[in-house]
Tab-separated table of C-alpha atoms and ligand atoms in Angstrom:
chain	number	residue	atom	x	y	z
A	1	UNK	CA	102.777	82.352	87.140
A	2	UNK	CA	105.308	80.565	89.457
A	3	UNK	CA	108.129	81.806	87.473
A	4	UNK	CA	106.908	85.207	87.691
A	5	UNK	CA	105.829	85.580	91.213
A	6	UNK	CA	108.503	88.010	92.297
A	7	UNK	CA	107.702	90.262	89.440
A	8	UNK	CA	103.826	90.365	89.849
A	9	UNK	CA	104.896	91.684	93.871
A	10	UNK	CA	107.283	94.283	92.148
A	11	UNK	CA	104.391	95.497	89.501
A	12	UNK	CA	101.845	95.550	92.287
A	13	UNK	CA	104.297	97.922	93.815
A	14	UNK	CA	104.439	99.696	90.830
A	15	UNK	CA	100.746	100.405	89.945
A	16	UNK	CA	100.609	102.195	93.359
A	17	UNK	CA	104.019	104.234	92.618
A	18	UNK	CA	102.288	105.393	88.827
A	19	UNK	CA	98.896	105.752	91.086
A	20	UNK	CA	100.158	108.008	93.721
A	21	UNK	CA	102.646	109.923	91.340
A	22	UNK	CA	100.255	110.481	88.512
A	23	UNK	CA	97.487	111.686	90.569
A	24	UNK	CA	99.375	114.886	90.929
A	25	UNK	CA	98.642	115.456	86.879
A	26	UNK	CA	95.237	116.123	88.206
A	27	UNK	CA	96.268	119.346	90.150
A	28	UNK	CA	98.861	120.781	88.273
A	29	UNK	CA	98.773	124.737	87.360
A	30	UNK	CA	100.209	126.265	84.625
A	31	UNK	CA	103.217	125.012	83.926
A	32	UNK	CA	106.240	125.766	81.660
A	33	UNK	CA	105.808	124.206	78.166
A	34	UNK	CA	109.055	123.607	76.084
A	35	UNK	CA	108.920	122.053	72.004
A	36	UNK	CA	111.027	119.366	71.085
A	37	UNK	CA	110.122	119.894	67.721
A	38	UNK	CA	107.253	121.701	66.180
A	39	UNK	CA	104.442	119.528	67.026
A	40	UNK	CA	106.213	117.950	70.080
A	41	UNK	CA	106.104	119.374	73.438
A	42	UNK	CA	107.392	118.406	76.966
A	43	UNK	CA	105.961	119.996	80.245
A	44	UNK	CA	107.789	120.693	83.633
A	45	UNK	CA	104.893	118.063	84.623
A	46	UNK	CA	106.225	115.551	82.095
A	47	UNK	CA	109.972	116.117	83.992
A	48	UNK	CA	108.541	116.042	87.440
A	49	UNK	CA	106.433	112.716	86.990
A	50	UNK	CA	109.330	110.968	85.135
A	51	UNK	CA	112.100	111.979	87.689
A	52	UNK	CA	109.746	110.935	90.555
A	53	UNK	CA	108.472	107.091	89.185
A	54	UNK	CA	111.981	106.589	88.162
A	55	UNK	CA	113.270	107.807	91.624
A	56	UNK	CA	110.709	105.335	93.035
A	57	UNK	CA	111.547	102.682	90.651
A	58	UNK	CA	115.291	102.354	91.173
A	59	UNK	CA	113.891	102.312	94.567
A	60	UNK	CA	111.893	98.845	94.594
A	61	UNK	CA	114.064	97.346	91.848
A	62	UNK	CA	117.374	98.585	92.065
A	63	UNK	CA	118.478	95.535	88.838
A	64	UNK	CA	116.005	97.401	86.532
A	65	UNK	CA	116.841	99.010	83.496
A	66	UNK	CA	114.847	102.394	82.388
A	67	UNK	CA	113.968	103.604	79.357
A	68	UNK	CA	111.706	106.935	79.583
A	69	UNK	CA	110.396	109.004	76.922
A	70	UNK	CA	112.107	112.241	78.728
A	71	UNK	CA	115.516	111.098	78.869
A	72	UNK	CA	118.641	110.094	76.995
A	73	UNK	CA	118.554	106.342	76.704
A	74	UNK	CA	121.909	104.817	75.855
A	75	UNK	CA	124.153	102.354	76.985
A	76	UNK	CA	121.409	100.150	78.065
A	77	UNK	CA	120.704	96.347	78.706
A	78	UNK	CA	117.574	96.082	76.501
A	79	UNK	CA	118.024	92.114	76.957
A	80	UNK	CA	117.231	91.852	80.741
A	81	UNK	CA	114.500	93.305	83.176
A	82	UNK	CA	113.614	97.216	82.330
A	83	UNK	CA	110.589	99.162	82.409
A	84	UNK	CA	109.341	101.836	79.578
A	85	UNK	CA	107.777	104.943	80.610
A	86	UNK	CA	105.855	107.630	79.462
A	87	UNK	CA	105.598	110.190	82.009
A	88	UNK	CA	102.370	112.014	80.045
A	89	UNK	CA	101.279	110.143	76.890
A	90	UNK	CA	98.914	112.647	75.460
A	91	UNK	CA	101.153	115.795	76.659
A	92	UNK	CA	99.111	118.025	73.951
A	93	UNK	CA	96.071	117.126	75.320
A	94	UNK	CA	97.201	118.270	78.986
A	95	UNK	CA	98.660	121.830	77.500
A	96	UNK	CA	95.459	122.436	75.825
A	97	UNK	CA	93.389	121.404	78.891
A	98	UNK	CA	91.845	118.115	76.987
A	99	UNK	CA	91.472	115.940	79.979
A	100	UNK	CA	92.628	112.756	78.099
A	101	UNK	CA	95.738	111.825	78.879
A	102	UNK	CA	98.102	108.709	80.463
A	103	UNK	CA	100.701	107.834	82.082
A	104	UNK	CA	101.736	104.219	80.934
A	105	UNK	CA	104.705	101.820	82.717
A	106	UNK	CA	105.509	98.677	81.058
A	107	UNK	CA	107.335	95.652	82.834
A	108	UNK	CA	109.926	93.802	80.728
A	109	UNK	CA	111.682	91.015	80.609
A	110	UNK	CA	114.227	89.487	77.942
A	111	UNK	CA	112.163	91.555	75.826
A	112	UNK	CA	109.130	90.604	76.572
A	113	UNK	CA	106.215	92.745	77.778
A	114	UNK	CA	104.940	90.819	81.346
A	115	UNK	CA	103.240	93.892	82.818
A	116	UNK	CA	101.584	96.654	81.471
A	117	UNK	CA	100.070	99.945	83.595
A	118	UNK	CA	98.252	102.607	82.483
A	119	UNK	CA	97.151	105.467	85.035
A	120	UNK	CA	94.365	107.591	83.208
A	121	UNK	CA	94.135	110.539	86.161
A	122	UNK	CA	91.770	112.534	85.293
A	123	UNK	CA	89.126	109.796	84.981
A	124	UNK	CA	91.177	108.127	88.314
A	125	UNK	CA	91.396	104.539	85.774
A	126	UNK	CA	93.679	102.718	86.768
A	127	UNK	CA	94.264	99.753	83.197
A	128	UNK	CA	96.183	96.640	84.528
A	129	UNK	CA	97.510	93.733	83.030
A	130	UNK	CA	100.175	90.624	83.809
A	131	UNK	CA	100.980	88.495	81.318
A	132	UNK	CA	98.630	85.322	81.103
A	133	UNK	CA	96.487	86.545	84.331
A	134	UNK	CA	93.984	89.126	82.284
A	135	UNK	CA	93.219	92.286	82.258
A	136	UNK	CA	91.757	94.737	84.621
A	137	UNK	CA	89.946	98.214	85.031
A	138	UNK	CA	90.055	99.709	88.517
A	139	UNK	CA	90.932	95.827	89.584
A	140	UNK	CA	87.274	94.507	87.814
A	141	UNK	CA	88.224	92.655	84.616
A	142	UNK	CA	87.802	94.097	80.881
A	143	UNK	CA	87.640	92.462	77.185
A	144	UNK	CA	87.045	93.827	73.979
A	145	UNK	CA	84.078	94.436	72.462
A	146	UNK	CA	82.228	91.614	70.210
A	147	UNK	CA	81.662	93.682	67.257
A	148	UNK	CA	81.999	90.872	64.273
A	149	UNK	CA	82.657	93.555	61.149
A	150	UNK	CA	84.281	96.290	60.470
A	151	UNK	CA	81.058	98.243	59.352
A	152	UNK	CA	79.614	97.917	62.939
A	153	UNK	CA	82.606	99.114	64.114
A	154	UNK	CA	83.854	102.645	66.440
A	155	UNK	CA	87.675	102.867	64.998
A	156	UNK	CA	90.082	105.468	66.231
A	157	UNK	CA	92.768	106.544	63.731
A	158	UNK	CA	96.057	108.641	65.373
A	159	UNK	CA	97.748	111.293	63.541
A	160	UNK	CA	101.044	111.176	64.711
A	161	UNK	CA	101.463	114.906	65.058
A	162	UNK	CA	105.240	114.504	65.766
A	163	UNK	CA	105.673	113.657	62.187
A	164	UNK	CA	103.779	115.731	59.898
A	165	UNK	CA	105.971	113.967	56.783
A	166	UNK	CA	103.210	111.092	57.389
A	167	UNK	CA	100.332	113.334	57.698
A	168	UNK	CA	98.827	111.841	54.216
A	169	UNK	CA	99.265	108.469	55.435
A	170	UNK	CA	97.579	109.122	58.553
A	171	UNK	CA	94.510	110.726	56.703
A	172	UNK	CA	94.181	108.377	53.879
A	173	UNK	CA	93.892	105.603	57.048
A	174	UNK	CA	91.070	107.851	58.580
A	175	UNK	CA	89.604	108.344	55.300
A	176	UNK	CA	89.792	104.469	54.799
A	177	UNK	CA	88.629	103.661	57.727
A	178	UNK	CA	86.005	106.561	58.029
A	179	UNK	CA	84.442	105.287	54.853
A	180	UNK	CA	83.841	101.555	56.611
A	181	UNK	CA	83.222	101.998	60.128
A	182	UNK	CA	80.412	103.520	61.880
A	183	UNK	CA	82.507	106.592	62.249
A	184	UNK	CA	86.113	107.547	63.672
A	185	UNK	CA	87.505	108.697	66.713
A	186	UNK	CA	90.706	110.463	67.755
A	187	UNK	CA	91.800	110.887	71.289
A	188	UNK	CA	95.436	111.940	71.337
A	189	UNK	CA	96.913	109.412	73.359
A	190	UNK	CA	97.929	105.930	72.000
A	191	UNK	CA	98.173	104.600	75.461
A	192	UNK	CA	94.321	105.796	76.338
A	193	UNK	CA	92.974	104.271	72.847
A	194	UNK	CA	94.820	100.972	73.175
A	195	UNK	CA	93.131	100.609	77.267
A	196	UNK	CA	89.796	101.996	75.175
A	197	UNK	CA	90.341	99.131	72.506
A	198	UNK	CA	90.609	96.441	75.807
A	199	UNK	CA	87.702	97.678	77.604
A	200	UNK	CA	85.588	97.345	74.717
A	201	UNK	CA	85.063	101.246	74.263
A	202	UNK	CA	86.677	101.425	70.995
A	203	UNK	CA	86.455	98.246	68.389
A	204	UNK	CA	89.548	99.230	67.312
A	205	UNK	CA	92.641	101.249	66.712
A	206	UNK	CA	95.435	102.003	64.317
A	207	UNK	CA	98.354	105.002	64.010
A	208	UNK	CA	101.646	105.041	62.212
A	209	UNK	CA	105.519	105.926	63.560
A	210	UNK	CA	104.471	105.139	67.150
A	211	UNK	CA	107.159	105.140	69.583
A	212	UNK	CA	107.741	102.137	72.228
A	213	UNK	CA	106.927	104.063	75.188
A	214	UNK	CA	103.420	104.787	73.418
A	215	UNK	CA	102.140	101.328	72.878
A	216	UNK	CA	104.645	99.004	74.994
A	217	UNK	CA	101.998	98.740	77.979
A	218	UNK	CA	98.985	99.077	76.420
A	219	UNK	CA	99.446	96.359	73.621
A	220	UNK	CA	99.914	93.957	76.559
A	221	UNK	CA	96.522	95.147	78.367
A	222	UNK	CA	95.071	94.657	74.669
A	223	UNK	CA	95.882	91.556	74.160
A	224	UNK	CA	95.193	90.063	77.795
A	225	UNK	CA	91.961	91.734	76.968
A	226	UNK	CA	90.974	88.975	74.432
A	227	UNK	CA	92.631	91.870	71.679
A	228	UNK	CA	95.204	91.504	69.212
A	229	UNK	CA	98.388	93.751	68.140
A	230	UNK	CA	99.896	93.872	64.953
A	231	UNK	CA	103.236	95.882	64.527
A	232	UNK	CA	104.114	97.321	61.486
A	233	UNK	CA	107.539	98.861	60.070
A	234	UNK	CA	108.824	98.055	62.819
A	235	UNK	CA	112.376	100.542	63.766
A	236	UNK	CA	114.921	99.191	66.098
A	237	UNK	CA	116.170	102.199	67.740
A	238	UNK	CA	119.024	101.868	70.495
A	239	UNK	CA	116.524	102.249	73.330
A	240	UNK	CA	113.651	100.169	71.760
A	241	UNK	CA	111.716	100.256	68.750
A	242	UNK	CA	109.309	102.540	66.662
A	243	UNK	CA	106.438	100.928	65.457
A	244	UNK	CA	103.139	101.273	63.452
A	245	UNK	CA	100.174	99.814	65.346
A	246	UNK	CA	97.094	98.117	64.695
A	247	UNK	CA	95.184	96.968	67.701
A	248	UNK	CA	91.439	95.453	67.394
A	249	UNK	CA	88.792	93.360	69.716
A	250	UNK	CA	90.691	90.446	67.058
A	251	UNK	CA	87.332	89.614	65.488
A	252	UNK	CA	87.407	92.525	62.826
A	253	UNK	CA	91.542	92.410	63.052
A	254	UNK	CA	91.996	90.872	59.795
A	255	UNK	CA	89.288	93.052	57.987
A	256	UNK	CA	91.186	96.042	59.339
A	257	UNK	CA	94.631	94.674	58.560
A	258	UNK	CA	93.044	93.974	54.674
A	259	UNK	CA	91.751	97.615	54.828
A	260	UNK	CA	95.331	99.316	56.039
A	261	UNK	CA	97.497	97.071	53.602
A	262	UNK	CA	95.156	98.108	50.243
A	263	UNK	CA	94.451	101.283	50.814
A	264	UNK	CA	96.658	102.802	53.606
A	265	UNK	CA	100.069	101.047	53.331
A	266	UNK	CA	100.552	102.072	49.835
A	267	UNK	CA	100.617	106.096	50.734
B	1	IPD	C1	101.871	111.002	71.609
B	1	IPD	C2	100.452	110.551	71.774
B	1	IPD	C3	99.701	110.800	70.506
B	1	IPD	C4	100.344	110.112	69.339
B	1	IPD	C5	101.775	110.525	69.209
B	1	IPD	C6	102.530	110.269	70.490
B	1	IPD	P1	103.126	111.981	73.727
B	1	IPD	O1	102.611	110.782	72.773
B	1	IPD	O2	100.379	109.183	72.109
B	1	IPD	O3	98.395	110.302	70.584
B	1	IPD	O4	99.651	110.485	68.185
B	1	IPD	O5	102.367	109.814	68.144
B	1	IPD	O6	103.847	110.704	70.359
B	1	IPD	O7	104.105	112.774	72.937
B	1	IPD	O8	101.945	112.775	74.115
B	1	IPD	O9	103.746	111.250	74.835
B	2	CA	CA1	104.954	111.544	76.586
């Protein structure tokens, strides 16, 4: 902790900054939509909370890299200090009024994840975690559930909607995992599902082609939660890497892995 002490005073900084910025999701009016591709949208909200943290940001910690999910990220130093953002992870869900949605800041460092935030506004949650010091809800600590099997388990499978070339994958997984579990769930935010994974209100969670800004801070809340992350396929892109996920309270991880490699991976 030592090492790090100068980071955990930045990322205490930066909870409030994605607290106080994110809030405004809460309030926002119609706003103008725009697709990035068919299935992939970006809001004026998406643009307004990205260009304000990152304002804020460069503010605090002036040596940090950025890599956001709304901008063009090249020429950067991916080996020092940077953060990830996702302005709105679960932008669908906040066009179509489905009040489930994040907005997720990871803290990195030589490529390691040390700090992971997730703001979920509309529920005013704020998911916390440093690396080796827990994991937190609204500053009261979380773990995953103890669910022991698979068959006892809530499991939430993610479509990636962005890539509908996948879209068999993704439903022989829910399939696959519908047939085991006590039944599926699908929230539309990878972010939201990974905190709901830590704080023990999903057993687990899975979804292909996931992009870093998706999963980089919540994986680290999972796993300071007592979870554990498995990447798959993993994509090194020039601002990060793409990545399937599997995320699970660890006891029923290696059923679930078992499940995804026999009757998933193969698709
Ligand atoms: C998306 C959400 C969604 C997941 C997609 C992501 P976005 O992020 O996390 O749940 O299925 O793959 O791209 O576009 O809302 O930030
Ligand atoms: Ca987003």
């Amino acid at each position: 902790m030592k090492q790090y002490k100068k980071e955990y005073e930045l990322f205490e900084k930066a909870i409030e900054v994605v607290r106080e910025i994110g809030r405004n999701l809460v309030l926002a009016e119609a706003c103008e939509i725009r697709q990035k591709g068919q299935t992939d949208f970006v809001t004026e909200m998406d643009v307004a909370i990205q260009t304000q943290i990152c304002g804020k940001l460069k503010e605090i910690a002036p040596d940090y890299e950025l890599i956001a999910e709304e901008k063009r990220n090249q020429d950067l130093n991916l080996k020092g200090k940077l953060w990830i953002l996702d302005p709105i992870d679960g932008t669908t869900n906040f066009i179509h009024h489905f009040c489930h949605s994040g907005i997720s800041l990871a803290m990195v460092d030589k490529g390691e994840t040390v700090g992971g935030i997730v703001y979920l506004p509309f529920t005013d949650e704020m998911f916390t975690a440093f690396r080796g010091q827990g994991a937190y809800c609204n500053k009261e600590r979380i773990c995953v559930s103890c669910v022991k099997h698979l068959k006892d388990s809530l499991f939430s499978v993610g479509t990636n909607p962005g890539c509908r070339e996948s879209a068999d994958k993704a439903f022989v997984t829910m399939r696959a995992f519908y047939d085991v579990c006590h039944d599926i769930r699908r929230i539309g935010a990878a972010s939201v599902e990974l905190c709901y994974v830590a704080s023990g209100r999903l057993d687990g969670y899975t979804e292909h082609g996931l992009k870093v800004w998706d999963y980089a801070a919540g994986a680290l809340i999972v796993q300071e939660a007592g979870g554990r992350v498995t990447y798959q396929n993993e994509q090194k892109t020039e601002w990060g890497t793409n990545a399937g996920v599997m995320a699970t309270n660890n006891s029923i991880h290696e059923e679930a892995m078992e499940l995804l490699n026999d009757r998933c991976n193969k698709k």
